[in-house]
Amino acid sequence: MGAQKKPAVARVRDDSEDLTRQRLQAIVLADSFTTQFRPITLERPKVLLPLVNIPMIDYTLAWLESAGIEDIFVFCCVHSSQVIDYLEKSEWYSRSNPNLLVRTIVSPKSTSVGDALRYIYEQQTETSQIQGDFVLVSGDTVSNMPLADLIQEHRDRKKKDEKAIMTMVIKKQSRLGLGSDQLFIAVDPLTKQLVRYEEGNARIGDVCLDKSLLDSTVLLCNDMQDCYIDICSPEVLSLFEDNFDYQHLRRHFVNGLLVDDIMGYKIFTHEIQSSFYATRIENLRSYDMVSKNIIQRWTYPFVPDINFSGKCSLMLGRQGIYRASDAVQSRSADIGASTVIGYGTRIGNGGKIFNSVIGNGCSIGSNVVIQGSYIWNNVTIEDGCEIRNAIVCDGVKIRAGAVLQPGVVLSFNVVVGRDFVVPTYSKVSLLQQPTTEDSDEEMEYAGSSSGTADLLSGVHNLQIESKASELGPDGTGYIWEVCDSAHDEEWKHSVVPIPMDKLADITRAMDDDDIEDESVVPPAGELKSDTDSINTDANDDYGYFEREVEETFLMAIIKDDVDHVIRLINSRRFAYNMASADCAGAVFYSMMRLAVNTPHNSASELYRNATTIITKWKGLLGFYLKQIDEQIEVIMKFEEMCEESEELGPLFAQIVHFLYDKDVVQEGAILRWGEEKAGADECDKVYLNQCEAFIQWLKEASEEEEEEEDS
Amino acid sequence: MPDVQSTVVEFVNKLRKRKIEGSQATAKCTVELLRSVISHQRVPHANQAAALIDAVKAVGEQLVAANPVELAVGNVVRRVLHIIREEDLSLTTAAMGGLDLLDASDDDDVDNCKGIGYPAMSAAVVAAAARSTLRPPSLQTLLEGTPESATVPYTSSSGADSESKTADKSSLTRKLKHDVIEGVNQLIHEIAGCHEQIAEQAIEHIHQNEVILTLGSSRTVLEFMCAAKEKKRSFRVFVAEGAPRYQGHLLAKELVARGLQTTVITDSAVFAMISRVNMVIIGAHAVMANGGVIGPVGVNMAALAAQKHAVPFVVLAGSHKLCPLYPHNPEVLLNELRSPSELLDFGEFSDCLDFGAGSGSIQVVNPTFDYVPPNLVSLFITDTGGHNPSYMYRLIADYYSADDLVM
């Protein structure tokens, strides 16, 4: 859009200024590249979702403006037209502040932060928009911290040390309430250099640290919150370009940089004073938390009664009730503390509304109970409804007597039927749940914009065809299924405050950990969080690594390019800090999995599958199986697999033989394995016995060879 | 005009985002902005005053809406409107030939004019000058105010304009605008000089070996005390720190730097210390029409303590802080609730900020201002002298036109 035309004009002006000083620039990613807000984000980009009646991106832009940023690049991909439309109408484009220039960059194809930054880098060569250090934030950041000093600090450090390319903002805060994953970081206490960054889910209670780190003083923290506010030097963009497989800013880029000691780039941290607020809205849980914090004015001056974004502001009354001047409310309605009521909203008799946000133009009937919920704009709620801890999007109709149980999310224009009870944690949308789960989780919405249109046009058919919908006889909308794995975690991310019992569980787990000695492994349980202990056991990590390698491998099969796969796997290997042997094991594991998963009727057919795959990817295996140790590792891995899979068991000897034939595994390795296993228990020897004949043959062959050599 | 529009928008933005703090700074910016609005406003031949009033009102409404809590903005806008009305009135009377211009220039009074040219018959200027010459006010001088204005001088700089007192419309147009701008310039000077004007009176109020209590930080209070110190008065100052922003600490630092005997106390110790205090002096954020005061949070408590011990409670306020509105629900409507992070550490308390269902959560209220009802105030010291709270309505009638009270 404007991005192509404007820079030329802007540059003329900038160049003259450039001589004296750099303009402060920021890149705002108007896409979270996650699926946390589905199904809402299928129809509207996350950054435009109202947060206490003001779109999230306004908070980010207002903060950047007040922090003295002069150039803001808004990067849009999915739903880019909606974002651009909004910005063009908003006051950010009307240049009310002559020192602020907001521009958009559009790249509909980007599906991750990595893609986005690579696209910006490509653009850079033509337009050179980014002139120096820039602030990288996502469009869902709510903050009131000052940035100027921080940028200066980053620049000074950069001047002294060329390799200090990024400064990451961290903050002391309980992460529990935000529903985000456990974060563990290790920082050099003097220089504030980041040496380890580990973001795990609750299951990873243990963290493994490189021994070399312990030579110097290291500060280990697990009570920090990553604000996802980064000051980056231009090198960051080129690094993304060089490493085309970097997708995720933290998981790939930061960890990649920390592991890679050849280039020696450094990342520093900056802990902000706790008097400032900085949080990113990652999921519905943090949406709820941040909304409450805004109502309680922690984000001052970005609060509803201050008009910071050009919208009409609300009036603040006693008990933290914000009310629009033209809201109509029945005398018998009971409006409780910490409630926001938007413009043109009407509230009927006898309602009870507390701890909730009601948007503009809503009409609420009599005797409605709304508690801890977020009702967006133009929602109609008929008499006698009960809504607890739910999110209700624009244009929804809730017919009389319906009940929304805690954790419900109603997407745009859904109609809930009369007296229907929407079960807890369910997500309802007019769009059907995509049946094929995208392998790439990073996408907010994978399809093109025309795809959305198709889906939407399908909605009309739906209304005609099936009157009896999933939401009662006179309702419309599909209830989305929650995938099994996520179900346990649902309470953690949903808009409902964390239930007391779960909370007690977590705090208990934390307390236990505090008391425990470092050497004691925390009790098995869902949540082994918050241990500072240094544990060299990396089994869990390996599990993840293995899974990722398998994914990569499966993806690569389609492409059929050995070099490409090797590059991808290597990147994973660095990210997880794995040895070559681990890679070999993981690669072989994925091949066998593929073989087992390929449809087959008999053992011989399975064998044939395996052999074809091995023959085809011999080069790949060969790359990792250069050392005898690595080959042994593969055989052991295979043994493990056979124990798990009944089908493979009988084929063990055959496949090992095949590997030997194809020169993937050398005889030395097999013999060494045999020797190692010879001392094991009888039950462990099943596969050794299977190979007895083969090993015997190998031994003889080698003896013969030796004899020949001797003679 | 477009550049005026953009400066208006810029200022509105700053006000909205609370980037300007302090009523003096705000008042100064506002009046300067209004001056440029007036000077860029194209005036039609007929009904010029109305055109100017509309222009100022339009801008004024935007400014007031941007930050309704900062009352100084509204006050200054009303003052400017008042100036326009007065000038218009005096010009019409002049045009009717009722009064002749005075050519005599009286250089003895130039110190009152601060070097600005006074076009003769500029009524608001005359009134302002009358106020400054007639301090402290008495009933008699107020009654005689009009005749004395005839002696108010003008300098030769504006002489050319005033002498060409033709009925020619174009020059009349220019004249109204010119007079208004002169009047506004006078207002700018008045705002800029209010500290000195108030400080001049310090010697009459602070006596040898007295103990003065103040709360929070106010530049007016600082200048007031320093003025007394310069006149060789020796006295002691107790500074209540003014939690949670602790601006009292800054004031204490400044006072010590100027060589005053200073003691910092906590806000909660005010009652304990009040028996040793001879006078409480505070700076106001705004003075309402009923004589009530909006001041930094904690002031009401200090006022109550002062009343209990019959200690005079003195409020210093520049005339731009005089607000023609009556306080209605002042604790809420005329207050600004700031971030709770000034009280609590978000990092430490984020645990108790209601994420557990059912468990109670901390609510934090951090108001910026306090309202002191008029019966607790002993004396107002403005740049026109000392006044009783019950006299405020009269001052306000001097400064503002009744037409502008509701904007």
mmCIF file of C-alpha atoms in Angstrom, chain A residues 62 65-67 91-92 95-99 144 171-177 274-277 279 285 288-289 292-293 296-303 305-311 313 315-319 337-338 355 496-500 503, chain B residues 5-19 21 65-69 329-333 335-366 368:
data_model
loop_
_atom_site.group_PDB
_atom_site.id
_atom_site.type_symbol
_atom_site.label_atom_id
_atom_site.label_comp_id
_atom_site.label_asym_id
_atom_site.label_seq_id
_atom_site.Cartn_x
_atom_site.Cartn_y
_atom_site.Cartn_z
ATOM 1 C CA ALA A 62 0.066 5.095 21.667
ATOM 2 C CA GLU A 65 4.380 7.376 20.324
ATOM 3 C CA SER A 66 4.642 8.496 23.914
ATOM 4 C CA ALA A 67 7.990 6.742 24.194
ATOM 5 C CA GLU A 91 -5.758 9.198 13.898
ATOM 6 C CA TRP A 92 -2.374 7.552 13.474
ATOM 7 C CA ARG A 95 -0.702 12.885 11.434
ATOM 8 C CA SER A 96 -2.024 14.561 14.514
ATOM 9 C CA ASN A 97 1.462 14.269 15.834
ATOM 10 C CA PRO A 98 3.860 15.717 13.245
ATOM 11 C CA ASN A 99 6.759 13.771 14.725
ATOM 12 C CA ASN A 144 3.816 2.413 29.462
ATOM 13 C CA LYS A 171 10.344 -7.853 34.030
ATOM 14 C CA LYS A 172 9.745 -9.394 37.380
ATOM 15 C CA GLN A 173 6.257 -10.732 37.462
ATOM 16 C CA SER A 174 4.324 -13.787 38.319
ATOM 17 C CA ARG A 175 3.731 -15.674 35.126
ATOM 18 C CA LEU A 176 0.982 -17.733 36.633
ATOM 19 C CA GLY A 177 -1.773 -15.277 35.996
ATOM 20 C CA SER A 274 8.496 -2.588 38.325
ATOM 21 C CA SER A 275 6.688 0.735 38.350
ATOM 22 C CA PHE A 276 6.239 0.400 34.612
ATOM 23 C CA TYR A 277 3.857 -1.934 32.946
ATOM 24 C CA THR A 279 2.917 -7.269 28.951
ATOM 25 C CA ARG A 285 -5.888 -15.683 30.010
ATOM 26 C CA ASP A 288 -8.408 -11.174 30.896
ATOM 27 C CA MET A 289 -5.478 -10.190 33.123
ATOM 28 C CA LYS A 292 -8.265 -6.052 34.531
ATOM 29 C CA ASN A 293 -4.951 -4.284 34.911
ATOM 30 C CA GLN A 296 -7.256 -0.876 37.653
ATOM 31 C CA ARG A 297 -5.120 1.750 35.936
ATOM 32 C CA TRP A 298 -1.729 0.013 36.052
ATOM 33 C CA THR A 299 -1.244 1.068 32.462
ATOM 34 C CA TYR A 300 -1.772 4.762 33.195
ATOM 35 C CA PRO A 301 -1.961 6.948 31.094
ATOM 36 C CA PHE A 302 -3.412 4.345 28.742
ATOM 37 C CA VAL A 303 -6.671 3.904 30.631
ATOM 38 C CA ASP A 305 -11.017 7.620 30.814
ATOM 39 C CA ILE A 306 -8.047 9.161 29.058
ATOM 40 C CA ASN A 307 -8.526 9.660 25.394
ATOM 41 C CA PHE A 308 -5.163 8.448 24.108
ATOM 42 C CA SER A 309 -6.152 7.055 20.757
ATOM 43 C CA GLY A 310 -8.653 9.496 19.340
ATOM 44 C CA LYS A 311 -11.694 7.576 20.498
ATOM 45 C CA SER A 313 -13.161 8.537 26.441
ATOM 46 C CA MET A 315 -16.128 8.810 32.553
ATOM 47 C CA LEU A 316 -14.659 7.223 35.624
ATOM 48 C CA GLY A 317 -16.994 7.008 38.572
ATOM 49 C CA ARG A 318 -16.583 5.603 42.041
ATOM 50 C CA GLN A 319 -15.535 1.978 42.541
ATOM 51 C CA ALA A 337 -17.096 -2.515 40.771
ATOM 52 C CA SER A 338 -14.534 -2.573 37.957
ATOM 53 C CA ASN A 355 -16.121 -7.133 36.749
ATOM 54 C CA VAL A 496 -11.690 -17.849 33.266
ATOM 55 C CA PRO A 497 -9.515 -17.055 36.235
ATOM 56 C CA ILE A 498 -7.494 -20.081 37.215
ATOM 57 C CA PRO A 499 -9.666 -22.224 39.486
ATOM 58 C CA MET A 500 -8.669 -22.298 43.120
ATOM 59 C CA LEU A 503 -3.951 -22.723 41.662
ATOM 60 C CA GLN B 5 -4.608 23.955 13.145
ATOM 61 C CA SER B 6 -1.725 21.565 13.406
ATOM 62 C CA THR B 7 -0.339 23.254 16.506
ATOM 63 C CA VAL B 8 -3.798 23.041 18.043
ATOM 64 C CA VAL B 9 -3.959 19.346 17.275
ATOM 65 C CA GLU B 10 -0.482 18.848 18.658
ATOM 66 C CA PHE B 11 -1.327 20.633 21.876
ATOM 67 C CA VAL B 12 -4.582 18.710 22.217
ATOM 68 C CA ASN B 13 -2.565 15.551 21.828
ATOM 69 C CA LYS B 14 -0.155 16.556 24.535
ATOM 70 C CA LEU B 15 -2.961 17.434 26.887
ATOM 71 C CA ARG B 16 -4.753 14.211 26.179
ATOM 72 C CA LYS B 17 -1.728 12.105 26.844
ATOM 73 C CA ARG B 18 -0.960 14.038 30.012
ATOM 74 C CA LYS B 19 2.387 15.173 28.755
ATOM 75 C CA GLU B 21 1.975 18.890 33.915
ATOM 76 C CA ALA B 65 -12.278 18.093 26.325
ATOM 77 C CA ALA B 66 -8.708 16.886 25.966
ATOM 78 C CA ASN B 67 -8.015 17.125 29.667
ATOM 79 C CA PRO B 68 -11.065 18.138 31.704
ATOM 80 C CA VAL B 69 -9.142 17.724 34.933
ATOM 81 C CA ASN B 329 -18.674 15.739 43.247
ATOM 82 C CA PRO B 330 -15.061 16.996 43.332
ATOM 83 C CA GLU B 331 -13.525 13.801 44.673
ATOM 84 C CA VAL B 332 -14.348 12.041 41.455
ATOM 85 C CA LEU B 333 -15.120 14.484 38.696
ATOM 86 C CA ASN B 335 -9.750 14.253 40.051
ATOM 87 C CA GLU B 336 -7.228 12.217 38.201
ATOM 88 C CA LEU B 337 -6.620 8.653 39.303
ATOM 89 C CA ARG B 338 -3.064 7.755 38.505
ATOM 90 C CA SER B 339 -1.357 4.425 38.211
ATOM 91 C CA PRO B 340 -1.371 2.208 41.291
ATOM 92 C CA SER B 341 2.286 1.479 40.582
ATOM 93 C CA GLU B 342 3.104 4.644 42.492
ATOM 94 C CA LEU B 343 1.829 2.867 45.585
ATOM 95 C CA LEU B 344 2.543 -0.763 45.011
ATOM 96 C CA ASP B 345 5.105 -2.725 43.119
ATOM 97 C CA PHE B 346 3.316 -4.525 40.316
ATOM 98 C CA GLY B 347 5.899 -7.282 40.212
ATOM 99 C CA GLU B 348 5.365 -8.207 43.829
ATOM 100 C CA PHE B 349 1.643 -7.752 43.920
ATOM 101 C CA SER B 350 0.761 -9.285 40.584
ATOM 102 C CA ASP B 351 -0.024 -12.443 42.513
ATOM 103 C CA CYS B 352 -2.847 -10.830 44.460
ATOM 104 C CA LEU B 353 -4.368 -9.053 41.514
ATOM 105 C CA ASP B 354 -7.297 -11.333 41.131
ATOM 106 C CA PHE B 355 -6.467 -14.198 38.877
ATOM 107 C CA GLY B 356 -7.760 -16.747 41.303
ATOM 108 C CA ALA B 357 -11.510 -17.053 41.106
ATOM 109 C CA GLY B 358 -13.149 -16.208 44.366
ATOM 110 C CA SER B 359 -10.066 -15.000 46.175
ATOM 111 C CA GLY B 360 -10.194 -11.349 46.996
ATOM 112 C CA SER B 361 -8.144 -8.965 44.971
ATOM 113 C CA ILE B 362 -6.401 -5.744 45.833
ATOM 114 C CA GLN B 363 -8.029 -2.618 44.554
ATOM 115 C CA VAL B 364 -5.744 0.378 44.516
ATOM 116 C CA VAL B 365 -6.968 3.942 44.330
ATOM 117 C CA ASN B 366 -4.414 6.646 43.722
ATOM 118 C CA THR B 368 -3.936 13.034 42.522
#
